[in-house]
Each structure stands twice: as C-alpha cells, then as structure tokens.
PDB file of C-alpha atoms and ligand atoms in Angstrom:
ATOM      1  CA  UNK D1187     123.805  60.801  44.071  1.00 47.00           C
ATOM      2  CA  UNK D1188     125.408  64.305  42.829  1.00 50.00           C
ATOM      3  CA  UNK D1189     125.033  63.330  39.302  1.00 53.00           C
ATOM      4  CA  UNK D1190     121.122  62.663  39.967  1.00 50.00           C
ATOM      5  CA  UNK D1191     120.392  65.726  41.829  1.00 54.00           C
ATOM      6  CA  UNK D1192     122.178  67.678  39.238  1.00 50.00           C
ATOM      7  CA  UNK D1193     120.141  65.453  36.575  1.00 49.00           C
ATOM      8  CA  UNK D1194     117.105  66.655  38.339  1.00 48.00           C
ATOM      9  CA  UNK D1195     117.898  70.084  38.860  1.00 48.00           C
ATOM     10  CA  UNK D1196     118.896  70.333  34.794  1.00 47.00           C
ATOM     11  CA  UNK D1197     115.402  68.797  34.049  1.00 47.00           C
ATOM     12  CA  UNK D1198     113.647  70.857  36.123  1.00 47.00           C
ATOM     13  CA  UNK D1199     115.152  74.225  34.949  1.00 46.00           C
ATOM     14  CA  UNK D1200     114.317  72.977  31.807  1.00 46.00           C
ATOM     15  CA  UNK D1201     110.668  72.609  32.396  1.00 50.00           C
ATOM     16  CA  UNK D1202     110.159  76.995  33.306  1.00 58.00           C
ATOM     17  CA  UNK D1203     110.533  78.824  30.346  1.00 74.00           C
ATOM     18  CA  UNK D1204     111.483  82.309  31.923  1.00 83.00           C
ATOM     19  CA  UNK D1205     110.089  85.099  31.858  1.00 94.00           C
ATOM     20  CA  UNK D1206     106.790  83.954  32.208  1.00 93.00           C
ATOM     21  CA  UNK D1207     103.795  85.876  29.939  1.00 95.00           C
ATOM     22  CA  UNK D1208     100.927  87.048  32.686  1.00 96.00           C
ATOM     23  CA  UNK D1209      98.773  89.797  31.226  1.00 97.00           C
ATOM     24  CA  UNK D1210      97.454  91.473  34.243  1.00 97.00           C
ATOM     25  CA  UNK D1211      98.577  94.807  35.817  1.00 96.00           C
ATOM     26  CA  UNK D1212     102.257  94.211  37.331  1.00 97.00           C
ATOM     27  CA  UNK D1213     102.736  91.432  34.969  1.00 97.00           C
ATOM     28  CA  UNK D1214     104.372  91.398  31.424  1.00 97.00           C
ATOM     29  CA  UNK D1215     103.444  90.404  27.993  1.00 97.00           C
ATOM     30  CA  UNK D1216     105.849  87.672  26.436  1.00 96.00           C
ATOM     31  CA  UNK D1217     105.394  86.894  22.430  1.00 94.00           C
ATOM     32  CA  UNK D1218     107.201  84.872  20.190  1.00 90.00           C
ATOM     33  CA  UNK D1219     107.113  87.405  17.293  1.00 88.00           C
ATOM     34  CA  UNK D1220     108.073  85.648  13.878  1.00 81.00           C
ATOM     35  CA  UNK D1221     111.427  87.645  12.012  1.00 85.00           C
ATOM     36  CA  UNK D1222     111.745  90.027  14.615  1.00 86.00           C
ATOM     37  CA  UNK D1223     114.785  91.703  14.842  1.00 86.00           C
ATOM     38  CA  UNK D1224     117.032  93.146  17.799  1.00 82.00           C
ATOM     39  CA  UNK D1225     116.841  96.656  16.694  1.00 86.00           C
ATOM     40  CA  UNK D1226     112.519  96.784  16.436  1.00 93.00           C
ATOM     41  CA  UNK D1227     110.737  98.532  18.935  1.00 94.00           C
ATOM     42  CA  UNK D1228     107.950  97.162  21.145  1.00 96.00           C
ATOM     43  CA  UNK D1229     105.274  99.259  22.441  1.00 96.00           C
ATOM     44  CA  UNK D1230     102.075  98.023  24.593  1.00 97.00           C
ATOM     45  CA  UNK D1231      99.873 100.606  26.686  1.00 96.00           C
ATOM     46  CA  UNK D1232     102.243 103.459  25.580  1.00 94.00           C
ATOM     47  CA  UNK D1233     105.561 101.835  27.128  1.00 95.00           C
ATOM     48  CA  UNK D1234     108.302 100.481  25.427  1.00 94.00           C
ATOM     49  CA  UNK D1235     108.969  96.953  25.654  1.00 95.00           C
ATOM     50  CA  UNK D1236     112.140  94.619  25.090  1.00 95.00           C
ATOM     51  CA  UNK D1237     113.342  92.082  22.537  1.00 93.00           C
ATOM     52  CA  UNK D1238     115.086  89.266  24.043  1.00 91.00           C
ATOM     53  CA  UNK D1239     116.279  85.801  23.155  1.00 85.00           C
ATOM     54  CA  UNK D1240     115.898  82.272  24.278  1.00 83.00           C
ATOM     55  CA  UNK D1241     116.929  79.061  23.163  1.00 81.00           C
ATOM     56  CA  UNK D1242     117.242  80.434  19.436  1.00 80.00           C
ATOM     57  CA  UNK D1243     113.847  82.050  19.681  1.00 84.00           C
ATOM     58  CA  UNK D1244     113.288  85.482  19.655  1.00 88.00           C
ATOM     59  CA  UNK D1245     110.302  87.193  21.733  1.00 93.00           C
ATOM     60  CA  UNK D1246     108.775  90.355  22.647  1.00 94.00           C
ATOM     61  CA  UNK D1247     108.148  91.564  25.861  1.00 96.00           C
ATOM     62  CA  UNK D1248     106.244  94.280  27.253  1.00 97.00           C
ATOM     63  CA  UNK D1249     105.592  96.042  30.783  1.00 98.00           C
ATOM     64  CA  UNK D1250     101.525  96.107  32.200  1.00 97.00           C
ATOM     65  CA  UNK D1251     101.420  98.778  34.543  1.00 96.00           C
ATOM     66  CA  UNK D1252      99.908  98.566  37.646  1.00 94.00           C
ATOM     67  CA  UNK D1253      97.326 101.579  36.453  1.00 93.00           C
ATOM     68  CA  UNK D1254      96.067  99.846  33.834  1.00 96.00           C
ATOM     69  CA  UNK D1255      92.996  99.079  33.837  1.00 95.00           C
ATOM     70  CA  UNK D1256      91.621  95.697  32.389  1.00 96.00           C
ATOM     71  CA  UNK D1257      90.628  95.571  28.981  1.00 97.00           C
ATOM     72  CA  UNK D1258      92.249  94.671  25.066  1.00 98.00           C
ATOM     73  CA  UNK D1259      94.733  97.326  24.252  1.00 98.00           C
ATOM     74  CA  UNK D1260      97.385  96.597  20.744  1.00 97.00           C
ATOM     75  CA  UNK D1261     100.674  95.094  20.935  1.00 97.00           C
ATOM     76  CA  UNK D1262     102.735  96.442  18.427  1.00 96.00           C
ATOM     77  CA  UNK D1263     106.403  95.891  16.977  1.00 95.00           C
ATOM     78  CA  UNK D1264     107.441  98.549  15.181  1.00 96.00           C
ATOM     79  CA  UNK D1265     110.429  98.653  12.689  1.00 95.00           C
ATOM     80  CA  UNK D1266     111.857 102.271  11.317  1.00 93.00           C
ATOM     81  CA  UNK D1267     108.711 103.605  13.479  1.00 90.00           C
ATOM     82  CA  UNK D1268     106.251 101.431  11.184  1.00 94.00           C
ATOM     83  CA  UNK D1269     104.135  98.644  12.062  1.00 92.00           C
ATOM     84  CA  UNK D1270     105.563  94.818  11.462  1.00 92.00           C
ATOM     85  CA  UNK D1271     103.455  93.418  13.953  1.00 93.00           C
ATOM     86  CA  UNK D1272     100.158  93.540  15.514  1.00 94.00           C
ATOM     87  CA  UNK D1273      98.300  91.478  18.091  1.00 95.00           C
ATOM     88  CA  UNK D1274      95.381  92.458  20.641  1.00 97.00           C
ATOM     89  CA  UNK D1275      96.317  91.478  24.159  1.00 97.00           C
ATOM     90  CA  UNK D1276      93.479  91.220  26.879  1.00 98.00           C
ATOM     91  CA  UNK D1277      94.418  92.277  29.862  1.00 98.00           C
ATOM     92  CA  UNK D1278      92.984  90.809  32.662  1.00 97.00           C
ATOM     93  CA  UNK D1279      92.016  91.664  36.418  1.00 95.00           C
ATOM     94  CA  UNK D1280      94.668  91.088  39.225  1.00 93.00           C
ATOM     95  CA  UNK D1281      93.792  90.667  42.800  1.00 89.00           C
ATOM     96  CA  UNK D1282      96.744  91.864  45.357  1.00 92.00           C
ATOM     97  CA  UNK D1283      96.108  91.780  49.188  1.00 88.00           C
ATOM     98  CA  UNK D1284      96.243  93.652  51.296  1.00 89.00           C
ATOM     99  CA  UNK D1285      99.179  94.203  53.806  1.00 86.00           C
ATOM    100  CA  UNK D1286      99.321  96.192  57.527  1.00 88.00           C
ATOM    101  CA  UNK D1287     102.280  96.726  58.927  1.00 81.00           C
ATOM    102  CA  UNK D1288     103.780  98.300  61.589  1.00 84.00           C
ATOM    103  CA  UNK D1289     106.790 100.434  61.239  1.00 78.00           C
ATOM    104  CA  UNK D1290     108.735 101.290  64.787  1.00 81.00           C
ATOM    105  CA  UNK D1291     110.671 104.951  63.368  1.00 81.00           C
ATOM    106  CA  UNK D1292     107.213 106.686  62.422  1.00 81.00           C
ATOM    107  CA  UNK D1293     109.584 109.058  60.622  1.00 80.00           C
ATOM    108  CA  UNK D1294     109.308 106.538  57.931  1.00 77.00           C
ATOM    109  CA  UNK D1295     105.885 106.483  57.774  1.00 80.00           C
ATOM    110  CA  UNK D1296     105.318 110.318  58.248  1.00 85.00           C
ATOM    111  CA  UNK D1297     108.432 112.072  57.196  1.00 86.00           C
ATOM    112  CA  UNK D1298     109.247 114.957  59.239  1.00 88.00           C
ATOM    113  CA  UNK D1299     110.095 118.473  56.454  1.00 88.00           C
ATOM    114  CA  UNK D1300     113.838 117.912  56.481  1.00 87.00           C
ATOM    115  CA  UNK D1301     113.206 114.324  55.730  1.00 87.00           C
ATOM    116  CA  UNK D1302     110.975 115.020  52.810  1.00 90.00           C
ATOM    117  CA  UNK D1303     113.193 117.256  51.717  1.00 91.00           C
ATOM    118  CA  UNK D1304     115.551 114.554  51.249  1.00 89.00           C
ATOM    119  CA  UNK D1305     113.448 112.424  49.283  1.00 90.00           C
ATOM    120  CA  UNK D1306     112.453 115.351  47.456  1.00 92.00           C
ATOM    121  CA  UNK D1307     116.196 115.676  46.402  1.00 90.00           C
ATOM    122  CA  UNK D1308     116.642 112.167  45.924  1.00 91.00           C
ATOM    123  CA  UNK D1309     113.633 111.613  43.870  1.00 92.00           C
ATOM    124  CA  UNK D1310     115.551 113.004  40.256  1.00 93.00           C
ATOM    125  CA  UNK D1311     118.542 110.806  40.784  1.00 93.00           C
ATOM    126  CA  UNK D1312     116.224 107.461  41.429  1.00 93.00           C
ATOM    127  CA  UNK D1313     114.393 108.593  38.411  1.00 93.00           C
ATOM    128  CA  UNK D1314     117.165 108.646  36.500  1.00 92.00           C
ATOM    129  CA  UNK D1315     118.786 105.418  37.353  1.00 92.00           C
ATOM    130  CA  UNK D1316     115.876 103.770  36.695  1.00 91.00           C
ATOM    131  CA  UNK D1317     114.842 105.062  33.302  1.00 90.00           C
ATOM    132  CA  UNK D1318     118.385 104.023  31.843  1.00 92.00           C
ATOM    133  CA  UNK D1319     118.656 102.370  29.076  1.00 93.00           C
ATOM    134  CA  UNK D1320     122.054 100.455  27.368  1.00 93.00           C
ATOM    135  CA  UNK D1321     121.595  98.670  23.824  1.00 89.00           C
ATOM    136  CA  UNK D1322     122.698  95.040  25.076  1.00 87.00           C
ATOM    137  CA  UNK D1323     120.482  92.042  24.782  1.00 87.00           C
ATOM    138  CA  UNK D1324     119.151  91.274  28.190  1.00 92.00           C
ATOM    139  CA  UNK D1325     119.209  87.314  29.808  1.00 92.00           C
ATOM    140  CA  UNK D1326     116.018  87.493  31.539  1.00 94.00           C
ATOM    141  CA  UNK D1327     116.565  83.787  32.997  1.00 90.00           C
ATOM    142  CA  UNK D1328     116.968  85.095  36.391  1.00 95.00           C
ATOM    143  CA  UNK D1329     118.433  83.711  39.170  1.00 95.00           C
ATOM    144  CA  UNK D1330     117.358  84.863  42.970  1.00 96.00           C
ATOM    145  CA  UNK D1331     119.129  87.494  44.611  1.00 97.00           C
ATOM    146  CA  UNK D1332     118.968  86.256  48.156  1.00 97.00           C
ATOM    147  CA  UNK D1333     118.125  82.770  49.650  1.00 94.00           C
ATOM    148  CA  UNK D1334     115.065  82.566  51.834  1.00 93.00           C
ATOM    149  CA  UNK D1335     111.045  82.691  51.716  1.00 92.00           C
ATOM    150  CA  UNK D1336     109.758  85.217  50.155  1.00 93.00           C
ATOM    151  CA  UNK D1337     107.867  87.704  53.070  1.00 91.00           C
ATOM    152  CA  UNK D1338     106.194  89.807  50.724  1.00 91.00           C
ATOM    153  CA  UNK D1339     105.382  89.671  47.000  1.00 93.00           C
ATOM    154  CA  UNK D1340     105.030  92.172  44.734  1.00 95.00           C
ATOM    155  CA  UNK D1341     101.551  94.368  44.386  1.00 94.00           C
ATOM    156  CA  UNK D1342     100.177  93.905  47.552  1.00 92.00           C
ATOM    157  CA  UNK D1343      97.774  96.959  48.822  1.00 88.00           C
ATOM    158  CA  UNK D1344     100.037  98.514  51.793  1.00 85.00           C
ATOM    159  CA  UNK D1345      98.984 100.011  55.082  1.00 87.00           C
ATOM    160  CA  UNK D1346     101.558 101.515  57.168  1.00 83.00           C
ATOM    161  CA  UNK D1347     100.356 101.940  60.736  1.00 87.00           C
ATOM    162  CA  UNK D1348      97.011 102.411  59.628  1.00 86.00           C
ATOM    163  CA  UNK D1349      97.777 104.781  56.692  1.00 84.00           C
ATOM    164  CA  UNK D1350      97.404 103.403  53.023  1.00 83.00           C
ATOM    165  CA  UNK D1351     101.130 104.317  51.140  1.00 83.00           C
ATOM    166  CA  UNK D1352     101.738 103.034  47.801  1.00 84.00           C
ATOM    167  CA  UNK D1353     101.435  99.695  46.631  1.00 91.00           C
ATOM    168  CA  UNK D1354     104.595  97.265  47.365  1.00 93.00           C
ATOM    169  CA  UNK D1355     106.473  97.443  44.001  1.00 95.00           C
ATOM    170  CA  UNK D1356     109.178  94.496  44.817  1.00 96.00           C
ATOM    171  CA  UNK D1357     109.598  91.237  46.052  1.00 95.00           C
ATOM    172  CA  UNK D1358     111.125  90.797  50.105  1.00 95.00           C
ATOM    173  CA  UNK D1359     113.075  88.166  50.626  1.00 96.00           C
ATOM    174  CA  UNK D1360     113.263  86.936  54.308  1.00 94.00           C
ATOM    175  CA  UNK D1361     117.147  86.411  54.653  1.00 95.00           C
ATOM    176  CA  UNK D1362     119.460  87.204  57.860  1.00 95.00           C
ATOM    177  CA  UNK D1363     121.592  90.437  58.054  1.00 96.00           C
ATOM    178  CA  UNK D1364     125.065  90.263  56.360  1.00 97.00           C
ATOM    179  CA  UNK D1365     123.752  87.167  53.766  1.00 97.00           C
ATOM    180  CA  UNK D1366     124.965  87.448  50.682  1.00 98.00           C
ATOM    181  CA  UNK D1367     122.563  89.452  48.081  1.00 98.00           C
ATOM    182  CA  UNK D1368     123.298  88.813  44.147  1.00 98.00           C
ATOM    183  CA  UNK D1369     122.982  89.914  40.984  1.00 98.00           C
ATOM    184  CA  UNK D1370     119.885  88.575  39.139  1.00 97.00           C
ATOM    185  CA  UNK D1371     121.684  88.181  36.111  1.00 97.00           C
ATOM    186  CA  UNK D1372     124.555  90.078  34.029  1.00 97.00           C
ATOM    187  CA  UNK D1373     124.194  93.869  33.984  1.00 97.00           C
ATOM    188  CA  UNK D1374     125.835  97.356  35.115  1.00 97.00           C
ATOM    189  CA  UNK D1375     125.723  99.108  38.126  1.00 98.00           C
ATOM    190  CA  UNK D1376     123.874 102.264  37.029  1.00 97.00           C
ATOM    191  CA  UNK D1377     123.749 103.555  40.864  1.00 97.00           C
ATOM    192  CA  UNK D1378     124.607 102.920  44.118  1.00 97.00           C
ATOM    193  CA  UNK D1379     123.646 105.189  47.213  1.00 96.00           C
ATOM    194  CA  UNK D1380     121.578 105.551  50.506  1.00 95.00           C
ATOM    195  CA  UNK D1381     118.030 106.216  50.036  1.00 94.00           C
ATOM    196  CA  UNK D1382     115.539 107.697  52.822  1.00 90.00           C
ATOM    197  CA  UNK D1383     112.719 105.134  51.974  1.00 88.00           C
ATOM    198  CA  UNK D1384     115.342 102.419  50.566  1.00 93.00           C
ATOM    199  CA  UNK D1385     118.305 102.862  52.661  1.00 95.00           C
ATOM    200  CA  UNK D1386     121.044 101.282  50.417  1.00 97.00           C
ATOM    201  CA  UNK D1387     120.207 100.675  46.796  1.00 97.00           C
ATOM    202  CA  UNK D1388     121.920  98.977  44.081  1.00 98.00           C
ATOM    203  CA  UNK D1389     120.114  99.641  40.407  1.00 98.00           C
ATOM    204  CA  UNK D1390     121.504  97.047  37.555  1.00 98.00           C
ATOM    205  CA  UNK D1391     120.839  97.892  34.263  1.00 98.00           C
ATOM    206  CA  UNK D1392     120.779  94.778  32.062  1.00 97.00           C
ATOM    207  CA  UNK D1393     119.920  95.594  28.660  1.00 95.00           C
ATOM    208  CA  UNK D1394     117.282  97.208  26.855  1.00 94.00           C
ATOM    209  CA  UNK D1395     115.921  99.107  29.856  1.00 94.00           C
ATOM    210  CA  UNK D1396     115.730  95.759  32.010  1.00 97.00           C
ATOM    211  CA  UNK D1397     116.829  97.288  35.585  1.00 97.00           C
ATOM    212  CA  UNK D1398     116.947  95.073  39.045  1.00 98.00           C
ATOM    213  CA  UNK D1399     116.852  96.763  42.074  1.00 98.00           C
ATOM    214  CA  UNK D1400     118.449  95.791  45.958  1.00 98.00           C
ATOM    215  CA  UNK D1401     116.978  97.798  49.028  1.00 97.00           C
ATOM    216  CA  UNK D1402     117.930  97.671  52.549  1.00 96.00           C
ATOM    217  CA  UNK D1403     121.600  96.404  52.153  1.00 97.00           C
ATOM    218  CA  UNK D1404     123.511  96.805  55.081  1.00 97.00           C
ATOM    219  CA  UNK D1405     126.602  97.156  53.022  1.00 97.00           C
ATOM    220  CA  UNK D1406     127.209  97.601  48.700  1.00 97.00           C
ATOM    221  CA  UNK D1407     129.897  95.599  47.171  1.00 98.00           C
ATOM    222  CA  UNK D1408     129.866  97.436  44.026  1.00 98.00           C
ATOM    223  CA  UNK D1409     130.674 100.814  42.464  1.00 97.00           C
ATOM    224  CA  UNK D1410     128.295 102.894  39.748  1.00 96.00           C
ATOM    225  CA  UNK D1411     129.823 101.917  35.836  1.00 96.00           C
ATOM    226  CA  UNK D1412     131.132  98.250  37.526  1.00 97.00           C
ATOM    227  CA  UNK D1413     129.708  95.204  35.160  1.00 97.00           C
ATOM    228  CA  UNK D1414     128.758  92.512  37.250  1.00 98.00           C
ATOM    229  CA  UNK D1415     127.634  88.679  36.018  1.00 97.00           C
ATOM    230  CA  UNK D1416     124.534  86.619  37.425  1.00 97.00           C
ATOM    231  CA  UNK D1417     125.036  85.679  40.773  1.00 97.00           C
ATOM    232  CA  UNK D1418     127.735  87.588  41.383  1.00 98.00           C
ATOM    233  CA  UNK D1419     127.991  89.158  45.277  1.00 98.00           C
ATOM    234  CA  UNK D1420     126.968  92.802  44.814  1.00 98.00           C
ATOM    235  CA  UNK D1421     125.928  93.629  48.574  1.00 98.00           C
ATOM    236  CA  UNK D1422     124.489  92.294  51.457  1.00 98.00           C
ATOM    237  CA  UNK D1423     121.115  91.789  53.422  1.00 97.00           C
ATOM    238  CA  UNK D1424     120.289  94.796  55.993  1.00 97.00           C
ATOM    239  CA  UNK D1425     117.646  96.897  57.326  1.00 94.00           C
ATOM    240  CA  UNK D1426     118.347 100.495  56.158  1.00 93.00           C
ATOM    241  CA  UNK D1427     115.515 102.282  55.059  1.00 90.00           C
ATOM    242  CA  UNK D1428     111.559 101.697  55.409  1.00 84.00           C
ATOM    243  CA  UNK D1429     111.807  97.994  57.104  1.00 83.00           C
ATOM    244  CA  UNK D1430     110.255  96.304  59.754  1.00 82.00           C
ATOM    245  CA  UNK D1431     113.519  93.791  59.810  1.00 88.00           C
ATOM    246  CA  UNK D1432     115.995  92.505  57.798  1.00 94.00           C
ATOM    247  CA  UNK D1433     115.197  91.659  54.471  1.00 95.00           C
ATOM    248  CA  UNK D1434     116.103  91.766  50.487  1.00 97.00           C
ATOM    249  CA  UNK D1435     113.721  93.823  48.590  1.00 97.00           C
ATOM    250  CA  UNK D1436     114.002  93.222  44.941  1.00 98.00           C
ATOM    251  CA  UNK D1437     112.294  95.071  42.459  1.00 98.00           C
ATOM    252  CA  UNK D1438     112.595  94.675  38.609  1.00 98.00           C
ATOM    253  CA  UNK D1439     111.688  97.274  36.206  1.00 97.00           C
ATOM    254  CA  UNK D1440     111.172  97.628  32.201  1.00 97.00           C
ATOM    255  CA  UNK D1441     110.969 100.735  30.639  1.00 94.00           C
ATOM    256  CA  UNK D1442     110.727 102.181  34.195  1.00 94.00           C
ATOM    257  CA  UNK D1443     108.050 100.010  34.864  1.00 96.00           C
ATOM    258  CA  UNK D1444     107.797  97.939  38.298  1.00 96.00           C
ATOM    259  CA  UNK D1445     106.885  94.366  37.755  1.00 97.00           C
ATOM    260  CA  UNK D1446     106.590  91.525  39.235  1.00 97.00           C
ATOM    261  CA  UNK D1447     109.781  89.993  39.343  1.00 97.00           C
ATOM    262  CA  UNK D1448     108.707  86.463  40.585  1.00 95.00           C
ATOM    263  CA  UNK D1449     107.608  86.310  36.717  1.00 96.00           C
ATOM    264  CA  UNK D1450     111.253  86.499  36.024  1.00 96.00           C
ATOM    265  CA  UNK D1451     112.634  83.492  38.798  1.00 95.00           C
ATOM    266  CA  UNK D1452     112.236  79.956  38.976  1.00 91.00           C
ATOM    267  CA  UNK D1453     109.538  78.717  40.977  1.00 85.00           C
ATOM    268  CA  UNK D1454     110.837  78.869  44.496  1.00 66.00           C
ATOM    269  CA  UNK D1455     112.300  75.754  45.998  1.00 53.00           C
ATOM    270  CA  UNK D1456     114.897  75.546  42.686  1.00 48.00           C
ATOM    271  CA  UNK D1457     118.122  77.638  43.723  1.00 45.00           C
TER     272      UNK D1457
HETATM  273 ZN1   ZN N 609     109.737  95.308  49.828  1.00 64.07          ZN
END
C-alpha cells in the first residue's frame, strides 16, 4: 500500500511541470530558449527575468506585472547586452475578485502618524530585501510552505472595511497558530524582522532574484545570512500584522516583482 501511494504520488509530480507559463498580469512567462546559457540576461516589459533549469532543459522566465496592461510586448535574451533571442509574447487579460474584509485594530487599516511613520522607516529595508539578488541557479519546483486551504489567492481587488488598499500580492494559507511554516525551496535568509503591515517576515532569496516571502509568523526560526533547504522549518503560523486570523501569507517575487506563487506549487491536494 506505501509503495503504491508513493508510486502515485511520483507519477503525479511527474505530470506538473513547474513553474507553470501564464501570460497575464501577476503571472510569468516560461520559454524553453534553445543554447541559452546561465550567464544571459532576460528582459520582458522592462524587468529582468531568470534562467533556470529542469530536467536537462534550460528555460527563460520572466515577471508580468500586475500594471501591465494587455497587449504583445518582446521577450528578449540578451548575451554581452546583445540580442540572442527574440519572441513576441501576448499578454492577456486577468480577472481577480474582489475581496471585503473586515479588520478588528482599524489602526491597520488607517494608520495613526506614529504608525506611518514606522512603515515609512521600514519601507527602505523591505525594499531592499526584496530587490536582492545572489548568482545561484534557482529550483523553482516549489514545495508549499504551510499545510491547509488556501483562504486567499494572489491578485484579488481588496477592500478593507470599506476602503479599497492595494491589491493582495500573496497567497494565505489557512493553517492553525504555531504550525509549522517552510521554506519553498533552497535559498538564504536575506531578512528577518517585524513589520507594521506584515508583522513577522522571513524574505528567502533563492537565486537569480527569485525571493519567497512568510508574513504573520508568530515566531522566526531563522537568522538573516542562514541557508536553509526546501522544506526546511523556518518559522511558524501567527497573526502579527494586517490579519483577520491566523494564517501563512506567502508571496513570491522575481526581479522584485510579486507573482502569483500558486504558478510555482503543485496543484493543491499533492503535499
Ligand atoms: Zn495575504
């Protein structure tokens, strides 16, 4: 009986290429690019992109921005800053929901002035953190972070108590306080702190600009420069921050750019 389930769960890994290529604002460009090397640069919509590598193949992936608008824009690898590969990319419409919540500490929602002058001082360090950038090759096979349904996904239009904010650049994961919260795959800790809107916040760097990010945690397991593998415990579930309960928000970014990082995980259902 073991040996089947594990047959299954092999075979149906097997079956999900990840990351998975959805051109539409949030979502990421994935192309097999014939003879390209580790050391080209990708650019799409004027952000830099990533070469990774799977199963002997090597592709190029780029960020879509959630301000882009839809259209054909150029994918382009460049080598020595000239062109070795072209391809128009059509960039299609997405359609996030909309989401009203209610938030309890309206502090939250409407920060009082010593409040935003805390995020107004923490703003350069998240910036920071999230724009690094190491020269490894990244494994974008992801695994998730937390176990539970996922309570949110990423893009959706957000009201808080009545008042449109930003839209929701992560992924929540329902999952009770104090469960354990891992790392989506091998990286570095570029930062770990307590954030007004995030409360605590682990950023992992893996490689080529390829950063996950863990909000809420009720407690960090790790310290900034520590190299941690996939699935490794980094922190656990909490409610510090913006939250309405107890919950995993995971964000991933590339070249600072939020995307959706369900494009990154196996369908849910497969651990
Ligand atoms: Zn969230």
């Amino acid at each position: 009986m073991m040996r089947l389930s594990l047959f299954l769960l092999l075979f149906s890994l097997s079956l999900f290429a990840l990351p998975v290529h959805k051109p539409v604002p949030g979502g990421i460009v994935v192309l097999p690019v014939p003879s390209v090397s580790l050391n080209d640069e990708v650019r799409f919509v004027n952000r830099r992109g990533v070469v990774f590598k799977q199963k002997g193949q090597l592709y190029a992936l780029a960020p879509v921005p959630l301000s882009v608008k839809p259209g054909i824009y150029i994918f382009k690898v460049l080598r020595d800053g000239k062109p070795l590969y072209k391809k128009l990319v059509k960039i299609g419409p997405a359609h996030y929901a909309e989401q009203h919540l209610t938030v309890k500490n309206r502090r939250k929602v409407n920060p009082n002035p010593a409040d935003l002058r805390r995020i107004r001082a923490e703003a350069p360090r998240k910036k920071k953190a999230k724009i690094f950038r190491s020269e490894q090759i990244p494994d974008l096979a992801m695994v998730w972070p937390a176990k539970g349904p996922v309570s949110s996904a990423f893009g959706l239009r957000r009201f808080f108590n009545g008042q449109p904010r930003s839209p929701h650049k992560g992924l929540d994961i329902a999952a009770p306080e104090g469960a354990p919260v891992r790392a989506a795959t091998d990286g570095v800790v570029v930062d770990a702190g307590n954030f007004f809107f995030s409360g605590n916040l682990v950023f992992l760097e893996h490689g080529e600009g390829v950063m996950t990010l863990y909000a809420h945690l009720s407690k960090m397991a790790v310290k900034p420069g520590e190299r941690v593998k996939k699935g490794q415990v980094i922190g656990f579930v909490g409610h510090t921050g913006r939250v309405t309960g107890p919950h995993l928000h995971f964000s991933v970014l590339v070249g600072g750019v939020y995307v959706d990082p369900a494009l990154f995980l196996p369908p849910t259902g497969v651990p």
